[in-house]
Short mmCIF file of C-alpha atoms and ligand atoms in Angstrom, two decimals:
data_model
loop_
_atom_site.label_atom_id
_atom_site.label_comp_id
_atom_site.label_asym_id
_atom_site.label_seq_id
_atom_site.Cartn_x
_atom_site.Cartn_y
_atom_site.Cartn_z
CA UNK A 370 21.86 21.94 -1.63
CA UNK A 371 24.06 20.56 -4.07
CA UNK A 372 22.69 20.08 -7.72
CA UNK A 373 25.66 18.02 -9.34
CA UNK A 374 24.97 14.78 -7.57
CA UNK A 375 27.31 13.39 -10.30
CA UNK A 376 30.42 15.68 -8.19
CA UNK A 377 29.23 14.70 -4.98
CA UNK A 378 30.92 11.60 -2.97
CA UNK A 379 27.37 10.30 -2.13
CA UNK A 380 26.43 7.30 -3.84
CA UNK A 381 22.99 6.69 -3.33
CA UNK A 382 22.64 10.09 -4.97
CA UNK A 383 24.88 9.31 -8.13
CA UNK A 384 22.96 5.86 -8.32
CA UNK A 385 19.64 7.72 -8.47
CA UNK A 386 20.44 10.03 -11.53
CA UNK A 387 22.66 6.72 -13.17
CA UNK A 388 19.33 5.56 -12.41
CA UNK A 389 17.14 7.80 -14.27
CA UNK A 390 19.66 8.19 -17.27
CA UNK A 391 19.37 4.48 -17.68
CA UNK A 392 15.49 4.93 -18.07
CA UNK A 393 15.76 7.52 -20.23
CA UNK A 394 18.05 5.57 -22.90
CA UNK A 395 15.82 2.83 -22.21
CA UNK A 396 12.61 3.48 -21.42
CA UNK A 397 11.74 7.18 -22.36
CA UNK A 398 13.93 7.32 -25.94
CA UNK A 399 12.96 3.74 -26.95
CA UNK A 400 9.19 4.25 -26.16
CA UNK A 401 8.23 6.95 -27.51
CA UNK A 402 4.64 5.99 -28.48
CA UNK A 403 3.65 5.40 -24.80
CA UNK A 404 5.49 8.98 -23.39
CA UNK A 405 3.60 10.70 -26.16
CA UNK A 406 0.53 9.33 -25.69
CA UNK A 407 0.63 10.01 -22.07
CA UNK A 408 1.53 14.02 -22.67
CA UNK A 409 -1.12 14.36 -25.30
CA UNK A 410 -4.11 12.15 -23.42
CA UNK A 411 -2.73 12.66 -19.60
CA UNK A 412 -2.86 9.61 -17.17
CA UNK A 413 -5.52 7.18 -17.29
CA UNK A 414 -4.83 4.86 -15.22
CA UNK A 415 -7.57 2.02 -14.24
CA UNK A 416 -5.72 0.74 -10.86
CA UNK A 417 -5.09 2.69 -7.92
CA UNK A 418 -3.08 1.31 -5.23
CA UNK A 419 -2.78 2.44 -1.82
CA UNK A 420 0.75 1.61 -0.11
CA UNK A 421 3.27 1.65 2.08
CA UNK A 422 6.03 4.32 2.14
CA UNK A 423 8.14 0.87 2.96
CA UNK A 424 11.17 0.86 0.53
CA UNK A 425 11.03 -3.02 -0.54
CA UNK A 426 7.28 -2.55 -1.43
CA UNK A 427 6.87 -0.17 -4.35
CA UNK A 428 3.95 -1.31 -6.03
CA UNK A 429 4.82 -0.58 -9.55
CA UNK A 430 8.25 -2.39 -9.25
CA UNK A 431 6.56 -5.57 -7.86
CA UNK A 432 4.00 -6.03 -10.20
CA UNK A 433 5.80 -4.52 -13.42
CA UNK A 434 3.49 -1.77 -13.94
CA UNK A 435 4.16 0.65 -16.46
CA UNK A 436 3.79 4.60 -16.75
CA UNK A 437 0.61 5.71 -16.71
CA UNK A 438 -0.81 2.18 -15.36
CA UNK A 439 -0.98 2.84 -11.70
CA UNK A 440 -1.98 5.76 -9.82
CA UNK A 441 -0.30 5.72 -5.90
CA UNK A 442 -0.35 7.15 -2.62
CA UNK A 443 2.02 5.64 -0.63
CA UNK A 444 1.91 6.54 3.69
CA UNK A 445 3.14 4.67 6.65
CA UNK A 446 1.30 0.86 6.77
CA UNK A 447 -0.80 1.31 4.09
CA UNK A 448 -3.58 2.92 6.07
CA UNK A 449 -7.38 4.64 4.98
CA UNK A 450 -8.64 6.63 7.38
CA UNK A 451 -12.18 7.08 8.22
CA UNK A 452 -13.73 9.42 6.09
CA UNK A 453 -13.89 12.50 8.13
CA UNK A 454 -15.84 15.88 6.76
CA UNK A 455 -13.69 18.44 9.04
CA UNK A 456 -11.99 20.08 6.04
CA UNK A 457 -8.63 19.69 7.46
CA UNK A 458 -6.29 18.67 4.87
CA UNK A 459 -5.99 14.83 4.50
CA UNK A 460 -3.64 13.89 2.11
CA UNK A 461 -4.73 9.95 1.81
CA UNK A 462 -8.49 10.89 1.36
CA UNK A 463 -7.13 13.91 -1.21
CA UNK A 464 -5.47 10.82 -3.04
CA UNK A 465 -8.42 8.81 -2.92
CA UNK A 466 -10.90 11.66 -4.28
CA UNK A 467 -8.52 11.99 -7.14
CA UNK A 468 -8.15 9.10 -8.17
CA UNK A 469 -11.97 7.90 -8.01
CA UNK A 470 -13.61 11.32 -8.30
CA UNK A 471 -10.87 13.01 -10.67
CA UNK A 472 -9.64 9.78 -12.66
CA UNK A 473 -12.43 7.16 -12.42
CA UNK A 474 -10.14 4.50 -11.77
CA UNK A 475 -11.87 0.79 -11.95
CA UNK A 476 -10.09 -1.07 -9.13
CA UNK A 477 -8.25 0.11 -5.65
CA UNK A 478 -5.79 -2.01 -4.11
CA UNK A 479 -4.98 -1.73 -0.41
CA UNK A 480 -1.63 -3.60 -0.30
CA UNK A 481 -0.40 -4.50 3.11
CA UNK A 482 3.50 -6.25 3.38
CA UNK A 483 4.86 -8.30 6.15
CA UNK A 484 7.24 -7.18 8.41
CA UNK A 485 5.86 -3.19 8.84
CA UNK A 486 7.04 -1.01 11.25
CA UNK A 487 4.08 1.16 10.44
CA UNK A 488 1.74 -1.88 11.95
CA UNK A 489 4.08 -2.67 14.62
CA UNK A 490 3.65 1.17 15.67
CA UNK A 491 -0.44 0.35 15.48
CA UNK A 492 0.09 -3.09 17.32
CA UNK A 493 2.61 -1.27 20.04
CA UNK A 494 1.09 1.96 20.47
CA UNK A 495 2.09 3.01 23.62
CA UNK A 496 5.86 2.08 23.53
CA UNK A 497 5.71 3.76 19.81
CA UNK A 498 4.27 6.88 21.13
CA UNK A 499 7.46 7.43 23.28
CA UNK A 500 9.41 7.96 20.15
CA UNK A 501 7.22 9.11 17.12
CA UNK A 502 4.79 11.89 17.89
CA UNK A 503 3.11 11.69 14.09
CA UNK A 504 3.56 8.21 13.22
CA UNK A 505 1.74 7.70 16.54
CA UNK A 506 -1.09 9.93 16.27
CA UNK A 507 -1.08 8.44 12.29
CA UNK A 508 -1.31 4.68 12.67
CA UNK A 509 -4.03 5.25 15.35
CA UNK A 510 -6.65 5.80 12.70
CA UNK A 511 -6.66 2.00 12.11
CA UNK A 512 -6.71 1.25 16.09
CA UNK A 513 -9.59 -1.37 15.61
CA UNK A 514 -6.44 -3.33 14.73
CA UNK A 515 -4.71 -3.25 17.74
CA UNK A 516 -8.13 -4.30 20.03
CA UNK A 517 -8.68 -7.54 17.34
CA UNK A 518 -4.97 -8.38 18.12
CA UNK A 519 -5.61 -7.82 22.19
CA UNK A 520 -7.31 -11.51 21.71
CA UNK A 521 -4.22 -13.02 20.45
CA UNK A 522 -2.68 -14.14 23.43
CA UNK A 523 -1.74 -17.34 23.25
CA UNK A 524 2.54 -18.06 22.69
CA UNK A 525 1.65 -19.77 19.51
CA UNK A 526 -1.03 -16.67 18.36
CA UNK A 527 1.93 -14.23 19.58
CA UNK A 528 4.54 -15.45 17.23
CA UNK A 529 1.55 -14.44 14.16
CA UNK A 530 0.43 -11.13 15.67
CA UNK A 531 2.38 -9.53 13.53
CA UNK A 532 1.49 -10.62 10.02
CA UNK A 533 -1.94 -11.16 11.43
CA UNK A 534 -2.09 -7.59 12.28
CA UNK A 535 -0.54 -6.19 9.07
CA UNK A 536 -3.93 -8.34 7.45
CA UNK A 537 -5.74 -7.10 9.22
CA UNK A 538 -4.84 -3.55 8.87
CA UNK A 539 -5.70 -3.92 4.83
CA UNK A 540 -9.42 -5.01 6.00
CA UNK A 541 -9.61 -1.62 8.44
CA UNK A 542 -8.52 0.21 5.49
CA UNK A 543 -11.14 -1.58 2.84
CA UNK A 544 -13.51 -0.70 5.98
CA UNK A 545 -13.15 2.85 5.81
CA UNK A 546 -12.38 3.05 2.47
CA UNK A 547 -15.99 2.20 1.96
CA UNK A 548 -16.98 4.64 3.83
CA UNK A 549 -16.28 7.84 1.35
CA UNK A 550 -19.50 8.19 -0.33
CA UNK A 551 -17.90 8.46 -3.32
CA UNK A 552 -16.41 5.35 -2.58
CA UNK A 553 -19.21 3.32 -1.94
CA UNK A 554 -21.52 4.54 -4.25
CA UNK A 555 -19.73 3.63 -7.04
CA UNK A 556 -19.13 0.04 -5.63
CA UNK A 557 -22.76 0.01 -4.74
CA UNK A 558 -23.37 0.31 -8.93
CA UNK A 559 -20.13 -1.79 -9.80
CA UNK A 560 -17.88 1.40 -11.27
CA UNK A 561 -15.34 0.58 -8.42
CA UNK A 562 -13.92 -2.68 -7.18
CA UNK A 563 -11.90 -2.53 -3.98
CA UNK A 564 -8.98 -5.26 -2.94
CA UNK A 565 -7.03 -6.33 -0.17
CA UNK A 566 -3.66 -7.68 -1.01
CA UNK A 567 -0.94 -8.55 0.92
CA UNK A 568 2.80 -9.18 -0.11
CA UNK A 569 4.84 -11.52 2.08
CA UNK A 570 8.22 -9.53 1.19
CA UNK A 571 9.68 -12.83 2.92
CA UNK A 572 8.43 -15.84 1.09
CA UNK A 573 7.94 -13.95 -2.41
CA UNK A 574 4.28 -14.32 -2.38
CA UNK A 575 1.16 -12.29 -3.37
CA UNK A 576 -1.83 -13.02 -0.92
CA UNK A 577 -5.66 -11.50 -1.27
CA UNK A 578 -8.49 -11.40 1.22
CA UNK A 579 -11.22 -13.21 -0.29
CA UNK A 580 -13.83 -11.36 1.60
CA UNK A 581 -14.38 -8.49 4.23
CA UNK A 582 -12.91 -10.39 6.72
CA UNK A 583 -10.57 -12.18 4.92
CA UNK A 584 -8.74 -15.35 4.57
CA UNK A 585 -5.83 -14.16 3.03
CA UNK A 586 -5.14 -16.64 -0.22
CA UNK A 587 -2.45 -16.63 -2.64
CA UNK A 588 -2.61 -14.50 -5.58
CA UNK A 589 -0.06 -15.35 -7.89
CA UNK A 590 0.89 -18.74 -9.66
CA UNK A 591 4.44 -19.33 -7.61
CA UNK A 592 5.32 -21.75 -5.70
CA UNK A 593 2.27 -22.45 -3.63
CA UNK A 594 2.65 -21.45 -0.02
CA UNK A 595 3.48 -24.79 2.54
CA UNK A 596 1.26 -25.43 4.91
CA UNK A 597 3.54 -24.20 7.85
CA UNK A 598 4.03 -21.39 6.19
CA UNK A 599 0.56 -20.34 4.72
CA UNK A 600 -0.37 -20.35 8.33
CA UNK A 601 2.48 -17.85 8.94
CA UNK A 602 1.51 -15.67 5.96
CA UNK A 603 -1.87 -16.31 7.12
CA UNK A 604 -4.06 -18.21 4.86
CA UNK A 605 -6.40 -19.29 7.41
CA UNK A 606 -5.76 -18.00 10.53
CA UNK A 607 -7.07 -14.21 10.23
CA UNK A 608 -10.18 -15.17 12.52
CA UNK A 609 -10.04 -12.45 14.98
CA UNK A 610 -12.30 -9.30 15.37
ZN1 ZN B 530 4.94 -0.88 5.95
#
């Protein structure tokens, strides 16, 4: 290993601690208030957002979140499993008791994003399999996914599969995210509100299920979504299952 990225030839190294050298003049030195507050008090974050390990989707660089505001776990697609009580070590559900259990947050967003491989692995499980042992055996704890998309099998439905599927992959994980009891009982007494969002990475746009089973609307106040194209980021059309 090689601790003087600045001597090394490899950029995206150097970038990384240019990087963090420019937060620290800017951020860190110049707010000093908020880093001093957050050693003395710890984290206390209200919003915890479940993501995926994607590197165009990082939640707290898409919605401008500062330190301390979001609390993350971040795995391929964006998936909750099943709450399971086998006392193997599950590092999403360790994330999850954390953050409810450990931190109280108020609010957990599942956010989905177009265009994952993680959901494409879930949609194509078999021809995945061939070349990714985990990410197989990983995705597969959303494969109620893949049997809602089975019914999709018209051309026209084909072309949508995908973004259908990565919707419906945040309503599998709201699902079983309701079913850690210490989830749902502090939904059940309104301590704990749970969200499925969606960002089209593509057209620029924030969508949210309005209900268990969706449809997927538009969340922020951008250019609405045409038609066309709210069908494509699937506004309407998330009727399977
Ligand atoms: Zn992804």
């Amino acid at each position: 290993m090689d601790g003087s990225a600045h001597g090394t030839a490899d950029g995206a190294l150097r970038r990384m601690v240019e990087g963090f050298e420019r937060f620290r003049r800017r951020h860190f030195e110049t707010d000093a208030d908020l880093y001093d507050t957050l050693l003395r008090d710890g984290q206390r974050p209200e919003v915890m957002v479940i993501a995926c390990s994607d590197s165009r989707t990082d939640p707290a660089i898409i919605t401008g979140a500062a330190p301390g505001e979001l609390f993350v776990v971040r795995n391929v697609a964006a998936l909750v499993p099943p709450y399971e009580e086998d006392r193997r070590p599950h590092g999403t559900a360790a994330a999850i008791e954390f953050g409810v259990v450990g931190l109280g947050v108020r609010h957990i967003v599942v956010l989905g994003h177009s265009f994952c491989a993680g959901v494409r692995c879930l949609v194509e499980h078999d021809h995945a399999a061939q070349r990714f042992a985990f990410v197989s055996d990983w995705v597969a704890v959303a494969a109620e996914v893949r049997e809602e998309m089975e019914g999709l099998v018209t051309e026209a439905d084909r072309a949508l599969v995908g973004r259908l599927a990565e919707q419906a992959a945040v309503l599998a994980s709201l699902r079983h995210l309701a079913t850690y009891p210490f989830v749902a009982e502090r939904a059940a007494d309104g301590r704990l509100d749970l969200h499925g969002w969606y960002f089209h990475f593509g057209w620029g746009v924030l969508l949210a299920a309005g209900g268990p089973r969706g449809p997927f609307r538009q969340l922020d106040a951008g250019t609405p979504i045409p038609p066309a194209i709210g069908r494509q980021a699937g506004a309407a059309t998330l009727t399977a299952g």
